[in-house]
């Protein structure tokens, strides 16, 4: 119900539809995992569009399979990151960079398992873990927005 207009609406407020990256603190694990999966799906869709525009498929089924493969991989990485970060925060009862490192490392290991290469898993674990820890510390120290909004 829209309180200002006193009418029933099915539209959600904009803050309920947006993806949040600051709620990976151990509370609402299902919602945070869903939001990270949604973010991974959106990023995967963009990545598959770029990939398909650079490497044209031979036919429609091949393009659809490649797009689904890329989008599904990104969605899996987002889900694993969100779930592991929240599970670690719940077990440790702390909200710090270690949780984000563990989530990033778990996502990297899943990428290595998908490619079936230990070197990809190890490198992705370190890279994603360090990126997650850096992001969390950046936000913890309140150094401003991590990605600045565009100015027009």
Tab-separated table of C-alpha atoms in Angstrom:
chain	number	residue	atom	x	y	z
A	1	UNK	CA	0.000	0.000	0.000
A	2	UNK	CA	1.300	3.398	-0.933
A	3	UNK	CA	1.037	5.374	2.323
A	4	UNK	CA	1.234	8.841	0.772
A	5	UNK	CA	-1.549	8.308	-1.762
A	6	UNK	CA	-3.500	5.816	0.382
A	7	UNK	CA	-4.030	3.507	-2.565
A	8	UNK	CA	-3.127	-0.122	-3.095
A	9	UNK	CA	-0.279	-0.623	-5.537
A	10	UNK	CA	1.713	-3.679	-6.523
A	11	UNK	CA	4.829	-1.649	-7.207
A	12	UNK	CA	7.693	-2.137	-4.773
A	13	UNK	CA	9.702	0.832	-3.522
A	14	UNK	CA	12.949	1.305	-5.480
A	15	UNK	CA	15.127	0.318	-2.526
A	16	UNK	CA	13.547	-3.152	-2.430
A	17	UNK	CA	14.364	-3.790	-6.098
A	18	UNK	CA	17.978	-2.648	-5.984
A	19	UNK	CA	20.896	-4.991	-5.470
A	20	UNK	CA	22.765	-4.292	-2.255
A	21	UNK	CA	26.382	-5.207	-1.639
A	22	UNK	CA	26.588	-4.110	1.987
A	23	UNK	CA	24.282	-6.726	3.515
A	24	UNK	CA	26.690	-9.686	3.522
A	25	UNK	CA	27.025	-9.586	7.305
A	26	UNK	CA	25.493	-12.923	8.248
A	27	UNK	CA	21.878	-11.824	8.567
A	28	UNK	CA	19.308	-12.727	5.909
A	29	UNK	CA	21.550	-15.214	4.143
A	30	UNK	CA	18.877	-16.241	1.650
A	31	UNK	CA	18.121	-12.682	0.570
A	32	UNK	CA	21.792	-11.749	0.277
A	33	UNK	CA	22.538	-14.909	-1.717
A	34	UNK	CA	19.614	-14.165	-4.016
A	35	UNK	CA	20.846	-10.613	-4.562
A	36	UNK	CA	24.389	-11.769	-5.336
A	37	UNK	CA	22.975	-14.372	-7.737
A	38	UNK	CA	20.924	-11.657	-9.414
A	39	UNK	CA	24.004	-9.431	-9.716
A	40	UNK	CA	25.992	-12.326	-11.193
A	41	UNK	CA	23.211	-13.053	-13.673
A	42	UNK	CA	23.092	-9.437	-14.835
A	43	UNK	CA	26.874	-9.312	-15.192
A	44	UNK	CA	26.866	-12.690	-16.952
A	45	UNK	CA	24.235	-11.526	-19.402
A	46	UNK	CA	26.372	-8.507	-20.269
A	47	UNK	CA	29.489	-10.688	-20.593
A	48	UNK	CA	27.699	-13.192	-22.835
A	49	UNK	CA	26.411	-10.370	-25.046
A	50	UNK	CA	29.970	-9.071	-25.440
A	51	UNK	CA	31.302	-12.569	-26.104
A	52	UNK	CA	28.652	-13.371	-28.686
A	53	UNK	CA	29.185	-10.074	-30.474
A	54	UNK	CA	32.932	-10.723	-30.726
A	55	UNK	CA	32.743	-14.448	-31.546
A	56	UNK	CA	29.707	-15.018	-33.728
A	57	UNK	CA	28.054	-18.424	-33.312
A	58	UNK	CA	27.386	-20.610	-36.344
A	59	UNK	CA	23.707	-20.998	-35.567
A	60	UNK	CA	21.076	-20.003	-33.017
A	61	UNK	CA	21.283	-23.094	-30.743
A	62	UNK	CA	25.051	-22.714	-30.392
A	63	UNK	CA	24.652	-19.043	-29.471
A	64	UNK	CA	21.918	-19.819	-26.961
A	65	UNK	CA	24.025	-22.544	-25.323
A	66	UNK	CA	27.072	-20.309	-25.065
A	67	UNK	CA	25.004	-17.458	-23.628
A	68	UNK	CA	23.419	-19.798	-21.068
A	69	UNK	CA	26.825	-21.237	-20.162
A	70	UNK	CA	28.384	-17.824	-19.533
A	71	UNK	CA	25.355	-16.405	-17.712
A	72	UNK	CA	25.013	-19.537	-15.567
A	73	UNK	CA	28.680	-19.434	-14.626
A	74	UNK	CA	28.461	-15.827	-13.474
A	75	UNK	CA	25.247	-16.563	-11.559
A	76	UNK	CA	26.964	-19.511	-9.844
A	77	UNK	CA	29.931	-17.345	-8.873
A	78	UNK	CA	27.614	-14.712	-7.401
A	79	UNK	CA	25.627	-17.295	-5.467
A	80	UNK	CA	28.730	-19.007	-4.073
A	81	UNK	CA	30.247	-15.653	-3.107
A	82	UNK	CA	27.085	-14.488	-1.312
A	83	UNK	CA	26.456	-17.788	0.437
A	84	UNK	CA	30.037	-18.297	1.592
A	85	UNK	CA	30.435	-14.715	2.769
A	86	UNK	CA	27.239	-14.899	4.812
A	87	UNK	CA	28.011	-18.359	6.194
A	88	UNK	CA	31.472	-17.225	7.276
A	89	UNK	CA	30.059	-14.085	8.888
A	90	UNK	CA	27.474	-16.166	10.749
A	91	UNK	CA	30.037	-18.670	12.016
A	92	UNK	CA	32.563	-16.024	13.068
A	93	UNK	CA	30.054	-13.442	14.398
A	94	UNK	CA	32.174	-10.748	12.748
A	95	UNK	CA	31.668	-8.590	9.676
A	96	UNK	CA	35.154	-7.957	8.323
A	97	UNK	CA	37.382	-8.555	5.303
A	98	UNK	CA	38.019	-12.227	6.134
A	99	UNK	CA	34.426	-13.114	5.216
A	100	UNK	CA	34.764	-11.433	1.836
A	101	UNK	CA	38.109	-13.124	1.235
A	102	UNK	CA	36.552	-16.515	1.986
A	103	UNK	CA	33.607	-15.775	-0.331
A	104	UNK	CA	35.867	-14.651	-3.149
A	105	UNK	CA	38.132	-17.633	-2.698
A	106	UNK	CA	35.176	-20.031	-2.797
A	107	UNK	CA	33.920	-18.395	-5.990
A	108	UNK	CA	37.393	-18.737	-7.517
A	109	UNK	CA	37.541	-22.403	-6.586
A	110	UNK	CA	34.177	-22.943	-8.290
A	111	UNK	CA	35.511	-21.256	-11.433
A	112	UNK	CA	38.520	-23.569	-11.335
A	113	UNK	CA	36.238	-26.586	-10.904
A	114	UNK	CA	34.189	-25.512	-13.909
A	115	UNK	CA	37.282	-25.154	-16.099
A	116	UNK	CA	38.846	-28.288	-14.538
A	117	UNK	CA	42.185	-26.550	-14.058
A	118	UNK	CA	43.917	-26.225	-10.702
A	119	UNK	CA	45.866	-23.173	-11.829
A	120	UNK	CA	42.649	-21.330	-12.733
A	121	UNK	CA	41.088	-22.279	-9.384
A	122	UNK	CA	44.129	-21.207	-7.379
A	123	UNK	CA	44.631	-17.948	-9.248
A	124	UNK	CA	40.930	-17.095	-9.158
A	125	UNK	CA	40.755	-17.932	-5.458
A	126	UNK	CA	43.554	-15.498	-4.662
A	127	UNK	CA	42.371	-12.802	-7.082
A	128	UNK	CA	38.677	-12.896	-6.136
A	129	UNK	CA	39.539	-13.203	-2.438
A	130	UNK	CA	41.864	-10.200	-2.515
A	131	UNK	CA	39.334	-8.187	-4.509
A	132	UNK	CA	36.599	-8.987	-1.976
A	133	UNK	CA	38.826	-8.164	1.001
A	134	UNK	CA	39.975	-4.919	-0.645
A	135	UNK	CA	36.361	-3.927	-1.343
A	136	UNK	CA	35.309	-4.625	2.257
A	137	UNK	CA	38.211	-2.668	3.722
A	138	UNK	CA	37.525	0.200	1.309
A	139	UNK	CA	33.956	0.374	2.586
A	140	UNK	CA	35.006	-0.132	6.218
A	141	UNK	CA	37.433	2.803	6.065
A	142	UNK	CA	34.728	4.929	4.393
A	143	UNK	CA	36.934	6.086	1.541
A	144	UNK	CA	33.916	6.989	-0.573
A	145	UNK	CA	32.080	5.111	-3.258
A	146	UNK	CA	34.051	2.247	-4.751
A	147	UNK	CA	32.741	3.042	-8.234
A	148	UNK	CA	31.858	6.679	-8.725
A	149	UNK	CA	28.541	7.470	-10.406
A	150	UNK	CA	28.857	9.159	-13.793
A	151	UNK	CA	28.668	12.932	-13.994
A	152	UNK	CA	26.840	14.495	-16.914
